Short mmCIF file of N, CA and C and ligand atoms in Angstrom, two decimals:
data_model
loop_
_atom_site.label_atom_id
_atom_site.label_comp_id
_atom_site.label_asym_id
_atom_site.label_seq_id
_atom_site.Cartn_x
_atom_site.Cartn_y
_atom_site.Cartn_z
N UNK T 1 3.26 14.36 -18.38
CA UNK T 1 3.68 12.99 -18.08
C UNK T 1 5.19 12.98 -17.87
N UNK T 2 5.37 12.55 -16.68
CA UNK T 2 7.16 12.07 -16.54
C UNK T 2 7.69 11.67 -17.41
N UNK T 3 8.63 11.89 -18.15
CA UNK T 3 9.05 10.44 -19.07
C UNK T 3 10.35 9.70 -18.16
N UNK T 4 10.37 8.51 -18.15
CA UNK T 4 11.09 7.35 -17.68
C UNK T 4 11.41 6.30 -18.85
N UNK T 5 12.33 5.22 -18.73
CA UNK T 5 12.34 4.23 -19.83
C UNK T 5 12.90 3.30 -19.31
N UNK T 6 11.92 1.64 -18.95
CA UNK T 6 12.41 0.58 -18.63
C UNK T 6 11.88 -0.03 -19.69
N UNK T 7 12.70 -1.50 -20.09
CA UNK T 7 12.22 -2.34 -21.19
C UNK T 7 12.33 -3.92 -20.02
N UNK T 8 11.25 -4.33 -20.16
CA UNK T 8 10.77 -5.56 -19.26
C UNK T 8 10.66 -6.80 -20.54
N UNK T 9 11.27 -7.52 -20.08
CA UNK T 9 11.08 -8.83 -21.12
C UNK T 9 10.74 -9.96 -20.07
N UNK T 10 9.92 -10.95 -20.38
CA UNK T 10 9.44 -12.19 -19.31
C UNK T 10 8.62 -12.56 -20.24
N UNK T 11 8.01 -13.54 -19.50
CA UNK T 11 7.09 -14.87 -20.25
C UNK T 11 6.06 -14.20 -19.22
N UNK T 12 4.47 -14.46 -19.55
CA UNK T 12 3.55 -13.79 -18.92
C UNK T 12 3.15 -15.13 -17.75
N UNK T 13 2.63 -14.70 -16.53
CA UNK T 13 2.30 -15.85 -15.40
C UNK T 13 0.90 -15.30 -15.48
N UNK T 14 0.07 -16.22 -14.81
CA UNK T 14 -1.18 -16.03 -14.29
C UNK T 14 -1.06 -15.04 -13.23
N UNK T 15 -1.82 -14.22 -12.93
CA UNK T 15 -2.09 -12.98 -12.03
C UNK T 15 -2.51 -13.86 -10.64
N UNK T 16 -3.44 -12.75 -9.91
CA UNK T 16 -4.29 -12.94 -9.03
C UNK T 16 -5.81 -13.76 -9.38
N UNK T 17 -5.86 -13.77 -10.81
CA UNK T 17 -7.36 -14.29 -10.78
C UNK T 17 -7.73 -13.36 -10.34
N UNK T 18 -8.20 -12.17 -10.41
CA UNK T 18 -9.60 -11.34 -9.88
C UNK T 18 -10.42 -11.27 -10.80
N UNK T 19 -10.47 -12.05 -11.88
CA UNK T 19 -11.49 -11.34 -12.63
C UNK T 19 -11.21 -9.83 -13.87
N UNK T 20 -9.86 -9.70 -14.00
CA UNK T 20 -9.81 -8.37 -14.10
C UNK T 20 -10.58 -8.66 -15.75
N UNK T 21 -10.76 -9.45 -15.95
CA UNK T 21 -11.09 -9.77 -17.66
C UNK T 21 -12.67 -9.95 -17.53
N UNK T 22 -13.52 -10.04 -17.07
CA UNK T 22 -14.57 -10.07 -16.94
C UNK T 22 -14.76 -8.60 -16.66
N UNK T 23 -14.12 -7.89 -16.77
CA UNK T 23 -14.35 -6.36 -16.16
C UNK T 23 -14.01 -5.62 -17.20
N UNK T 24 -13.55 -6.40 -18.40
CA UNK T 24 -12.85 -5.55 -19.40
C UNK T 24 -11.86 -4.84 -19.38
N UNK T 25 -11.16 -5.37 -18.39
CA UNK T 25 -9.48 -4.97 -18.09
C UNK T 25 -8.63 -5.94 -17.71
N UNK T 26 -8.22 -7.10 -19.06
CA UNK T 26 -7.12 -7.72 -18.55
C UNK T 26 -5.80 -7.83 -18.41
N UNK T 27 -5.36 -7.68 -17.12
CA UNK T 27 -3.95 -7.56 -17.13
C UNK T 27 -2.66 -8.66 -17.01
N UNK T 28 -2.22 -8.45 -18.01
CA UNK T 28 -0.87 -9.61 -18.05
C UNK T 28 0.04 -9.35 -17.09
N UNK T 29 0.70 -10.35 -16.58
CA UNK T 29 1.71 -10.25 -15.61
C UNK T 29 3.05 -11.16 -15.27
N UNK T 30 3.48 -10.12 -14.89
CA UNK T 30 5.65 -10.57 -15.05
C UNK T 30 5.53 -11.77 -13.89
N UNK T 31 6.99 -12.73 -14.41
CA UNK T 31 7.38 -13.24 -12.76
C UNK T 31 7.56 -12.37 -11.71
N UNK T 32 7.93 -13.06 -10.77
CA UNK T 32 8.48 -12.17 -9.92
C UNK T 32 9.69 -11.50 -9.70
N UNK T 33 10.80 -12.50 -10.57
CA UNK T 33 12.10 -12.63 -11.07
C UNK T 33 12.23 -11.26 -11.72
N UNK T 34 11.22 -10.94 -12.99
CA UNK T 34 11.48 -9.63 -13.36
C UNK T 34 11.15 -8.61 -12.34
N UNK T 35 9.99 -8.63 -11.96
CA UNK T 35 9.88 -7.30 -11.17
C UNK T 35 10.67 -7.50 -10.16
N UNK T 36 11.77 -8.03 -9.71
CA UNK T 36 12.59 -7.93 -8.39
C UNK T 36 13.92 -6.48 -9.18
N UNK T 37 13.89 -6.55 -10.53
CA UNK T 37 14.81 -6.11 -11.26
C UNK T 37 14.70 -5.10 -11.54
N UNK T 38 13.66 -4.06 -11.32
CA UNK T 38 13.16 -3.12 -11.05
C UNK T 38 13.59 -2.42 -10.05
N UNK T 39 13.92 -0.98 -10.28
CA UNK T 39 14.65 -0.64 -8.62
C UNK T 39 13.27 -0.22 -7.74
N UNK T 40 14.11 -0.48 -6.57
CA UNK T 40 13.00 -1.10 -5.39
C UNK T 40 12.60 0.21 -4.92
N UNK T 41 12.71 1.55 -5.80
CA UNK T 41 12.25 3.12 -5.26
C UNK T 41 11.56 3.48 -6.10
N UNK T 42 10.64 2.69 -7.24
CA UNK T 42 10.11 3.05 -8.27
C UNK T 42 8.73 3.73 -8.08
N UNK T 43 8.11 4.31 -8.20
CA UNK T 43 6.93 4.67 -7.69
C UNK T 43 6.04 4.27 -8.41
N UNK T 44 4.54 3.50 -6.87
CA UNK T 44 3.73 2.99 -7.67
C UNK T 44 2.64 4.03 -8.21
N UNK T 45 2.01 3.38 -9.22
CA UNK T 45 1.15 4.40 -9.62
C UNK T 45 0.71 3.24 -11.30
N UNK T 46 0.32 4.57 -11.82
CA UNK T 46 -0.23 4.45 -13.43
C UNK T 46 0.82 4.54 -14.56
N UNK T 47 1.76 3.56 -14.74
CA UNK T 47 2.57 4.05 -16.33
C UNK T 47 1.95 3.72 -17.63
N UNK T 48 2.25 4.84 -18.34
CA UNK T 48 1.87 3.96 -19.57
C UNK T 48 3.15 3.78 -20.74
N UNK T 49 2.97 3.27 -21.66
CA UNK T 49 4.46 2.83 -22.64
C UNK T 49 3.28 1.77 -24.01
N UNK T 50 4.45 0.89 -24.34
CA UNK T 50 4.16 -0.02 -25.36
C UNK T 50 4.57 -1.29 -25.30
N UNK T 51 3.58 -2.39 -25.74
CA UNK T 51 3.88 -3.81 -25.24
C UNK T 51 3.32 -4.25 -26.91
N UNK T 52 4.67 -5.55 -26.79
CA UNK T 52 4.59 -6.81 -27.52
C UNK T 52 4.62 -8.52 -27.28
N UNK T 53 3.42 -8.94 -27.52
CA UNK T 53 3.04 -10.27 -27.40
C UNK T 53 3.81 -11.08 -28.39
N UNK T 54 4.83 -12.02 -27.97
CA UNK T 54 5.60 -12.88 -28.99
C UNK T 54 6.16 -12.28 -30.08
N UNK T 55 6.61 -10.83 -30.23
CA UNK T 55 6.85 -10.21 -30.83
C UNK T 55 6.87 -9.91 -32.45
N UNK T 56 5.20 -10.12 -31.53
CA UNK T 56 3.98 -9.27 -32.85
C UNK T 56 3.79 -7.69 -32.75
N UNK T 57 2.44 -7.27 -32.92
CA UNK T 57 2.38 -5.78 -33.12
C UNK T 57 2.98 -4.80 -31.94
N UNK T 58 2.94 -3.53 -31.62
CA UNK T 58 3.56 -3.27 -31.15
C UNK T 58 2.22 -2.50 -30.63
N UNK T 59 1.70 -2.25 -29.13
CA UNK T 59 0.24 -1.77 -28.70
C UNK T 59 0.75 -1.02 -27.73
N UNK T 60 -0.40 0.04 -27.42
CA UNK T 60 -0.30 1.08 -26.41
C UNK T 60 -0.59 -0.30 -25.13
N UNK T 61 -0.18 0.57 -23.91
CA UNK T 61 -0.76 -0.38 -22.56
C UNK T 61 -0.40 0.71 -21.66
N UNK T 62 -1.13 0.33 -20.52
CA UNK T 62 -0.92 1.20 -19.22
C UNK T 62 -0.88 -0.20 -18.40
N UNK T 63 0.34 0.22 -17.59
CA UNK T 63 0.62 -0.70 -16.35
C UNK T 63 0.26 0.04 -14.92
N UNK T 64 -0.32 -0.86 -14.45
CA UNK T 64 -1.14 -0.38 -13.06
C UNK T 64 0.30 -1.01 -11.91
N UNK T 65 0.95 -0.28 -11.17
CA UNK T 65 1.60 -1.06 -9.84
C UNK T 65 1.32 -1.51 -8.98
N UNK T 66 1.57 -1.48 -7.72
CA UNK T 66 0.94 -1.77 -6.51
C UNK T 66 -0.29 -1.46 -6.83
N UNK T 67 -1.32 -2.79 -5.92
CA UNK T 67 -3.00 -2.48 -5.34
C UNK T 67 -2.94 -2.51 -4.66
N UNK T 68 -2.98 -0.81 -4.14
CA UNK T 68 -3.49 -0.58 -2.63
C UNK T 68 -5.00 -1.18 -2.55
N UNK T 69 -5.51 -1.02 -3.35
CA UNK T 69 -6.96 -1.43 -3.82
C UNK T 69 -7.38 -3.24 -3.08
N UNK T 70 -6.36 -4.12 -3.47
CA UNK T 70 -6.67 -4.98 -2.90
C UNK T 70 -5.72 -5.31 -1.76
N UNK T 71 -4.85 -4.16 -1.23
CA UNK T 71 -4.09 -4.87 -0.52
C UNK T 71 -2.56 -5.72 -0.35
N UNK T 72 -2.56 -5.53 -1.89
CA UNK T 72 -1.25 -6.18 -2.16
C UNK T 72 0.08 -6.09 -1.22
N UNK T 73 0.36 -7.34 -1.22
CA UNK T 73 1.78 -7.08 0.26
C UNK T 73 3.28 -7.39 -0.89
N UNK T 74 2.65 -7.83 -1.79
CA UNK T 74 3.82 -8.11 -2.40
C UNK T 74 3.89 -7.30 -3.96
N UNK T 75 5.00 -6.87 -4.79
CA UNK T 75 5.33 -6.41 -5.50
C UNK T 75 4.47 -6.86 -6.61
N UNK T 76 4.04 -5.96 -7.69
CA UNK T 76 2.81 -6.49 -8.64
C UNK T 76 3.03 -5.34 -9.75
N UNK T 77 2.89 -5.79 -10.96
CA UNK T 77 2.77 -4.95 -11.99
C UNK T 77 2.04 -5.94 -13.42
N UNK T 78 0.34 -5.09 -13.02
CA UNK T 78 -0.47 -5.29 -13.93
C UNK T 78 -0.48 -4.88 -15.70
N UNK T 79 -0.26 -5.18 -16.48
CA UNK T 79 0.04 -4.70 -17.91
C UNK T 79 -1.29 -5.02 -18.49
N UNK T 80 -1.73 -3.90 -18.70
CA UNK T 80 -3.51 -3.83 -19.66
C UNK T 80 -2.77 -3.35 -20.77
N UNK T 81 -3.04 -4.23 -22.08
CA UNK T 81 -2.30 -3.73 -23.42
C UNK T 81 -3.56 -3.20 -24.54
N UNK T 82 -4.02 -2.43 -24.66
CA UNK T 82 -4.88 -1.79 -25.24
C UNK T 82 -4.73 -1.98 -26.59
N UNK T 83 -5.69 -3.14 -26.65
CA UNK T 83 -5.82 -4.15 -27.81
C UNK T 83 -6.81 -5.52 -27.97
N UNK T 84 -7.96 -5.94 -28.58
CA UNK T 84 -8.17 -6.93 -28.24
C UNK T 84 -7.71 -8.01 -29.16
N UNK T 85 -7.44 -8.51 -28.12
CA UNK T 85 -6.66 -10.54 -28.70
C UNK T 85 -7.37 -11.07 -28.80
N UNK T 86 -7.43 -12.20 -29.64
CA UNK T 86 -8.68 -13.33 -29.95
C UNK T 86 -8.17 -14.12 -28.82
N UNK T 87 -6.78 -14.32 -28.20
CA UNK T 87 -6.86 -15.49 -27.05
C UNK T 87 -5.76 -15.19 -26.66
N UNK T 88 -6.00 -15.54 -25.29
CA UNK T 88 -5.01 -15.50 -24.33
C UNK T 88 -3.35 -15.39 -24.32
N UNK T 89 -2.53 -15.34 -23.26
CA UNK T 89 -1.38 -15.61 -24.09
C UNK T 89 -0.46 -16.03 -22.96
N UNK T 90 -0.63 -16.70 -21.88
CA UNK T 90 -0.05 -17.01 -20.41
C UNK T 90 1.21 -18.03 -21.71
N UNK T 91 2.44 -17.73 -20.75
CA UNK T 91 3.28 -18.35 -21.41
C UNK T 91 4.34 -18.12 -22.78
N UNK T 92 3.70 -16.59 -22.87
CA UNK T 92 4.28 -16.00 -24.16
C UNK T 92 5.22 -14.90 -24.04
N UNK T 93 6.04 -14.40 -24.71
CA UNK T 93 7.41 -13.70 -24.00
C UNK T 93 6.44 -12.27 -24.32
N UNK T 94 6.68 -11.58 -23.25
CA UNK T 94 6.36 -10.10 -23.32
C UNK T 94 7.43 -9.39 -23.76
N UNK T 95 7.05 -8.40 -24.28
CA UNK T 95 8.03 -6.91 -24.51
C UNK T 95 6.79 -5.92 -23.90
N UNK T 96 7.65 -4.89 -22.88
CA UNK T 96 7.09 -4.18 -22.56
C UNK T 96 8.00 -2.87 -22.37
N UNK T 97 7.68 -1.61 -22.96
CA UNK T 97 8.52 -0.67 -22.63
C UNK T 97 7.88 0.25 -21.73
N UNK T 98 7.94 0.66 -20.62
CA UNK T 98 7.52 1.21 -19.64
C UNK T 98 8.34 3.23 -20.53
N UNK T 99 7.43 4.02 -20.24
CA UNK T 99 7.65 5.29 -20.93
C UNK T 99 7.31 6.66 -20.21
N UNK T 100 6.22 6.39 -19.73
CA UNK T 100 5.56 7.34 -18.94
C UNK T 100 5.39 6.96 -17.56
N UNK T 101 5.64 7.89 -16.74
CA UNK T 101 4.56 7.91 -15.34
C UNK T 101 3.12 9.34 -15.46
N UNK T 102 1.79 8.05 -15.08
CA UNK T 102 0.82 9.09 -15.48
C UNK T 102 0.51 9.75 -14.10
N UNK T 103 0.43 8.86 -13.23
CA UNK T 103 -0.33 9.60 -11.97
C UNK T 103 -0.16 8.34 -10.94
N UNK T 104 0.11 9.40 -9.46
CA UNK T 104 0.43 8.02 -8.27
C UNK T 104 -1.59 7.18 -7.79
N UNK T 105 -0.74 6.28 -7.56
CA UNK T 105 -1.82 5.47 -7.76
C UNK T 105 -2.87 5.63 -6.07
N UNK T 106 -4.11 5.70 -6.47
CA UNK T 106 -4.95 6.32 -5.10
C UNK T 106 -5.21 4.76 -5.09
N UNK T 107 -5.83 5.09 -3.24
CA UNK T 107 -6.92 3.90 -2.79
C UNK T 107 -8.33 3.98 -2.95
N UNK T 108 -8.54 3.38 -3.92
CA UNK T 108 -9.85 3.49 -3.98
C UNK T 108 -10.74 2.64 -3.10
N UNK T 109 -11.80 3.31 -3.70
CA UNK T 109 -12.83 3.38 -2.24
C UNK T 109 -14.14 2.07 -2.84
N UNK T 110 -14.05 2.13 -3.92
CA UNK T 110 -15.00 0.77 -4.50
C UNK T 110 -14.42 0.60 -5.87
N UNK T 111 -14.65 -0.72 -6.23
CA UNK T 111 -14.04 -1.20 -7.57
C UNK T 111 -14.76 -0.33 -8.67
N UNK T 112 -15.82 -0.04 -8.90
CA UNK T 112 -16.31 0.95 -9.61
C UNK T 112 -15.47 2.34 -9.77
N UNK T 113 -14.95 2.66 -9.14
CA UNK T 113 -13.90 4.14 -9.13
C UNK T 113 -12.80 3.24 -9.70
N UNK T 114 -12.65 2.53 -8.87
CA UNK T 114 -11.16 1.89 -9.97
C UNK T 114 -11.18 1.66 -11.48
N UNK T 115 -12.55 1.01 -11.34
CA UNK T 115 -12.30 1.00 -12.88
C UNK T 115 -12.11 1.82 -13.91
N UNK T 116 -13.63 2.63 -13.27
CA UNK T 116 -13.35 4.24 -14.21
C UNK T 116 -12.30 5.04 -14.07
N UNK T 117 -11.22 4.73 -13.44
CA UNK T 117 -10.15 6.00 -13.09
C UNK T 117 -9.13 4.65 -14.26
N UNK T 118 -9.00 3.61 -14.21
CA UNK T 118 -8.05 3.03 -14.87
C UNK T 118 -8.76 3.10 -16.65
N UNK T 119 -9.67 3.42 -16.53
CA UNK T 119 -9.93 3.55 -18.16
C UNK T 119 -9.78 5.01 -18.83
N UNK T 120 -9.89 5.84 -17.73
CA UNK T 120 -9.47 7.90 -18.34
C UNK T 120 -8.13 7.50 -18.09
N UNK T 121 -7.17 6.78 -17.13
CA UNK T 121 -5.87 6.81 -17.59
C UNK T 121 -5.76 6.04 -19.37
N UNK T 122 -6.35 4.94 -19.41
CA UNK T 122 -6.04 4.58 -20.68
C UNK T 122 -6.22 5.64 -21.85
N UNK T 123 -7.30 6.57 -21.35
CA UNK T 123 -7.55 7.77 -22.53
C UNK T 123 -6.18 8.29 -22.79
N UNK T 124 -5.60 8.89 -21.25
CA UNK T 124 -4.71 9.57 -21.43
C UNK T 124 -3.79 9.31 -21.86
N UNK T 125 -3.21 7.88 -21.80
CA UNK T 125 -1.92 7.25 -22.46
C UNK T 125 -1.76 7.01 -23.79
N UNK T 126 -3.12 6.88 -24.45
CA UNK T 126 -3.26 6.85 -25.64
C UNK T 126 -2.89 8.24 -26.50
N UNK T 127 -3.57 9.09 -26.02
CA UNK T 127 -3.09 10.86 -26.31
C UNK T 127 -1.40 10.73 -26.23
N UNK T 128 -0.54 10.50 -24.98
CA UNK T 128 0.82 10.90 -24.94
C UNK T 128 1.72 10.13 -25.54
N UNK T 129 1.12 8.68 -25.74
CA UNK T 129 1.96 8.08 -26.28
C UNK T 129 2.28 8.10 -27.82
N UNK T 130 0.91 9.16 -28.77
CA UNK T 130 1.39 9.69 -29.72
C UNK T 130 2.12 10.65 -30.01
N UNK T 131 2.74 11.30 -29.06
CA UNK T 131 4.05 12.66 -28.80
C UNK T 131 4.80 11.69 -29.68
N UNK T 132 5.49 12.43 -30.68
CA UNK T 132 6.71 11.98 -31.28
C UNK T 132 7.65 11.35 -30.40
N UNK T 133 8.10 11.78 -29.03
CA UNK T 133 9.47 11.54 -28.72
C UNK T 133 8.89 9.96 -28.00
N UNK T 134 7.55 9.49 -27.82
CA UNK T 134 6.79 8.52 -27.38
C UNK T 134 6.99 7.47 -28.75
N UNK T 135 6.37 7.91 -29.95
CA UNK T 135 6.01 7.02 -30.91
C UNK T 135 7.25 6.23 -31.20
N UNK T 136 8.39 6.61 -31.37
CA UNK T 136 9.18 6.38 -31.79
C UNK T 136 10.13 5.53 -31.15
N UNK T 137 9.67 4.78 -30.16
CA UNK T 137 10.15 3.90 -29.19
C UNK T 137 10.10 2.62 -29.84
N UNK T 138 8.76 2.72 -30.54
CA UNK T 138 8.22 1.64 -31.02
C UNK T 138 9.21 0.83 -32.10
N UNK T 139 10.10 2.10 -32.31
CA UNK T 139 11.11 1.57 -33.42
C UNK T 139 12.54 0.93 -32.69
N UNK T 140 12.58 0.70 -31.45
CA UNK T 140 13.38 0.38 -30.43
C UNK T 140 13.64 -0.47 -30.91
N UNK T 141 15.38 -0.93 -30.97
CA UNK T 141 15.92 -2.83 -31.06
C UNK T 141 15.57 -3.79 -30.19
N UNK T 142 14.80 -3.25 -29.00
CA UNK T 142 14.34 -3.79 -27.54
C UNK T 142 13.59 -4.67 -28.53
N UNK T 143 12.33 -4.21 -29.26
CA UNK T 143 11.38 -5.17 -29.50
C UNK T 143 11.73 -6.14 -30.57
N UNK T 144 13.11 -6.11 -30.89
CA UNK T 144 13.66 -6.86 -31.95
C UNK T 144 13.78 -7.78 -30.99
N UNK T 145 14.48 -7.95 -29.88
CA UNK T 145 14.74 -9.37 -28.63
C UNK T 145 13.35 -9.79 -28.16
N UNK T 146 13.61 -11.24 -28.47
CA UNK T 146 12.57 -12.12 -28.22
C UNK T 146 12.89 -12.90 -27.38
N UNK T 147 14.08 -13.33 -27.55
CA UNK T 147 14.60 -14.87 -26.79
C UNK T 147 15.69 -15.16 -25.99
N UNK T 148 16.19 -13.48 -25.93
CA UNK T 148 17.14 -13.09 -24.41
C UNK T 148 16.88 -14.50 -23.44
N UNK T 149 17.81 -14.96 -23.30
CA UNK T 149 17.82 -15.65 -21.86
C UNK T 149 17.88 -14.78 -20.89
N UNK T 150 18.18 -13.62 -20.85
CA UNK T 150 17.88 -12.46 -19.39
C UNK T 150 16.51 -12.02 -19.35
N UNK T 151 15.73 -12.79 -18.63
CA UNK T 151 14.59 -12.00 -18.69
C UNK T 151 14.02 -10.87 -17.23
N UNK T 152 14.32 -9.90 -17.71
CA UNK T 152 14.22 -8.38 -16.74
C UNK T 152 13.84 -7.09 -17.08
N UNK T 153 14.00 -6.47 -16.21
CA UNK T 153 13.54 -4.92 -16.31
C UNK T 153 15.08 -4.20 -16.25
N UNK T 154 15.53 -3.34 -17.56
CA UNK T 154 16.64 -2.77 -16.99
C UNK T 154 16.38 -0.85 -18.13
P1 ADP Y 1 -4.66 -13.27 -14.71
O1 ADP Y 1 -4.98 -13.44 -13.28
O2 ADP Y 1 -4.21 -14.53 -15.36
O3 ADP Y 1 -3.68 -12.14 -14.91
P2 ADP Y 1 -6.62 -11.57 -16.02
O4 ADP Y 1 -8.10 -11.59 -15.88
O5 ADP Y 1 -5.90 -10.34 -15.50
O6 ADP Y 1 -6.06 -12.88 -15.36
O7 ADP Y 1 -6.28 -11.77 -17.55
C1 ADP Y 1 -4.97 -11.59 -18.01
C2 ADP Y 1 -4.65 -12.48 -19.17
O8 ADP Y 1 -5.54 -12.20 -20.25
C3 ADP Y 1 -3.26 -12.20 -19.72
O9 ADP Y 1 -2.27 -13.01 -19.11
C4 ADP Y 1 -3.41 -12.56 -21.20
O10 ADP Y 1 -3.13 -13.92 -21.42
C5 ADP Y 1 -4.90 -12.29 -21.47
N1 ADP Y 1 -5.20 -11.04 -22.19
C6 ADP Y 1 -6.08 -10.96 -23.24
N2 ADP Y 1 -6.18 -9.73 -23.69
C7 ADP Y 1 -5.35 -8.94 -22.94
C8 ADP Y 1 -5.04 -7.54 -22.95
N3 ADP Y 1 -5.60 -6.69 -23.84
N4 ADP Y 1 -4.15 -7.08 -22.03
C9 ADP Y 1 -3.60 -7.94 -21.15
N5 ADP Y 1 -3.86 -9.26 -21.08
C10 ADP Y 1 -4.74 -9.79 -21.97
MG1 MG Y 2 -3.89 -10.10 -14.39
#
C-alpha cells in the first residue's frame, strides 16, 4: 500500500442517492468545497485511512474516488466507514484521514463486480491499517478538531 496523508474535515452532504445503502455500502460524502482542496493530480482509485463522525470513535473506512462505474463527470469521493451506525449522520462534521492508496480504480463491467471488488478492498484496509505506522494516526491532533471553520483537505 502507498502510504499518503490527507486529513479532510466537512459536514457530510447527501451523495448521489444510488442506493449505495441498500447494498450494504454506505457512503458519506464531502462538499464540493472540500474536495476542490484536494490537489487536482490525485489519483482516483481505492484509499483507505480512518474516519470520525462528530468526533466520536475513531473507524477504519475505505474511500472510493471517481465512478467510472457510473460515469461521474464531476469530482466525487465516496467514504464507506466500516462500522455500523444506528442512524444516519448528513449534517455532521467528518474527520477523515486519508492514509493509504490501495489500488487504481477499474471500470466495472456490472454492479455486482463492483461490489465485490469494493468489499476485498475493505478486507484489505482493514489488514493495513493495523501496521503500526497506520494505527497510530488514530492518535492524530487532527481528530481532536471538530469545529475548524476551514473545512478541507490539506
Ligand atoms: P447518500 O446519497 O446520501 O450518500 P448513501 O446510500 O451513500 O446515500 O448513504 C450514505 C449516508 O449513510 C451517509 O451520509 C451517512 O449519513 C449514512 N451512513 C450510515 N452508516 C454509514 C457508514 N458505515 N459509512 C458511511 N455512511 C454511513
Ligand atoms: Mg453516498
Amino acid at each position: 500500500m502507498r502510504s499518503l496523508l490527507f486529513f479532510c474535515l466537512g459536514q457530510v452532504v447527501h451523495g448521489f442517492g444510488r442506493g449505495s445503502k441498500q447494498l450494504d455500502i454506505p457512503t458519506a460524502n464531502f462538499p464540493e468545497q472540500v474536495l476542490d482542496s484536494l490537489p487536482a493530480d490525485i489519483s482516483t482509485g481505492i484509499y483507505s485511512g480512518w474516519a470520525s463522525v462528530r468526533s466520536g470513535a475513531i473507524h477504519k473506512m475505505v474511500s472510493i474516488g471517481w465512478n467510472p462505474y457510473y460515469k461521474n463527470v464531476t469530482k466525487s469521493m465516496e467514504i464507506h466507514i466500516i462500522h455500523t451506525f444506528k442512524e444516519d449522520f448528513h449534517g455532521e462534521i467528518l474527520n477523515v484521514a486519508i492514509v493509504g492508496y490501495l489500488i487504481s480504480e477499474k471500470n466495472f463491467d456490472s454492479l455486482e463486480s463492483l461490489i465485490s471488488a469494493i468489499q476485498g478492498d475493505s478486507e484489505e484496509a482493514k489488514k493495513k491499517l493495523d501496521l503500526p505506522e497506520h494505527l497510530k494516526l488514530k492518535d492524530d491532533n487532527f481528530f481532536q478538531v471538530s469545529k475548524s471553520k476551514i473545512m478541507n483537505c490539506h
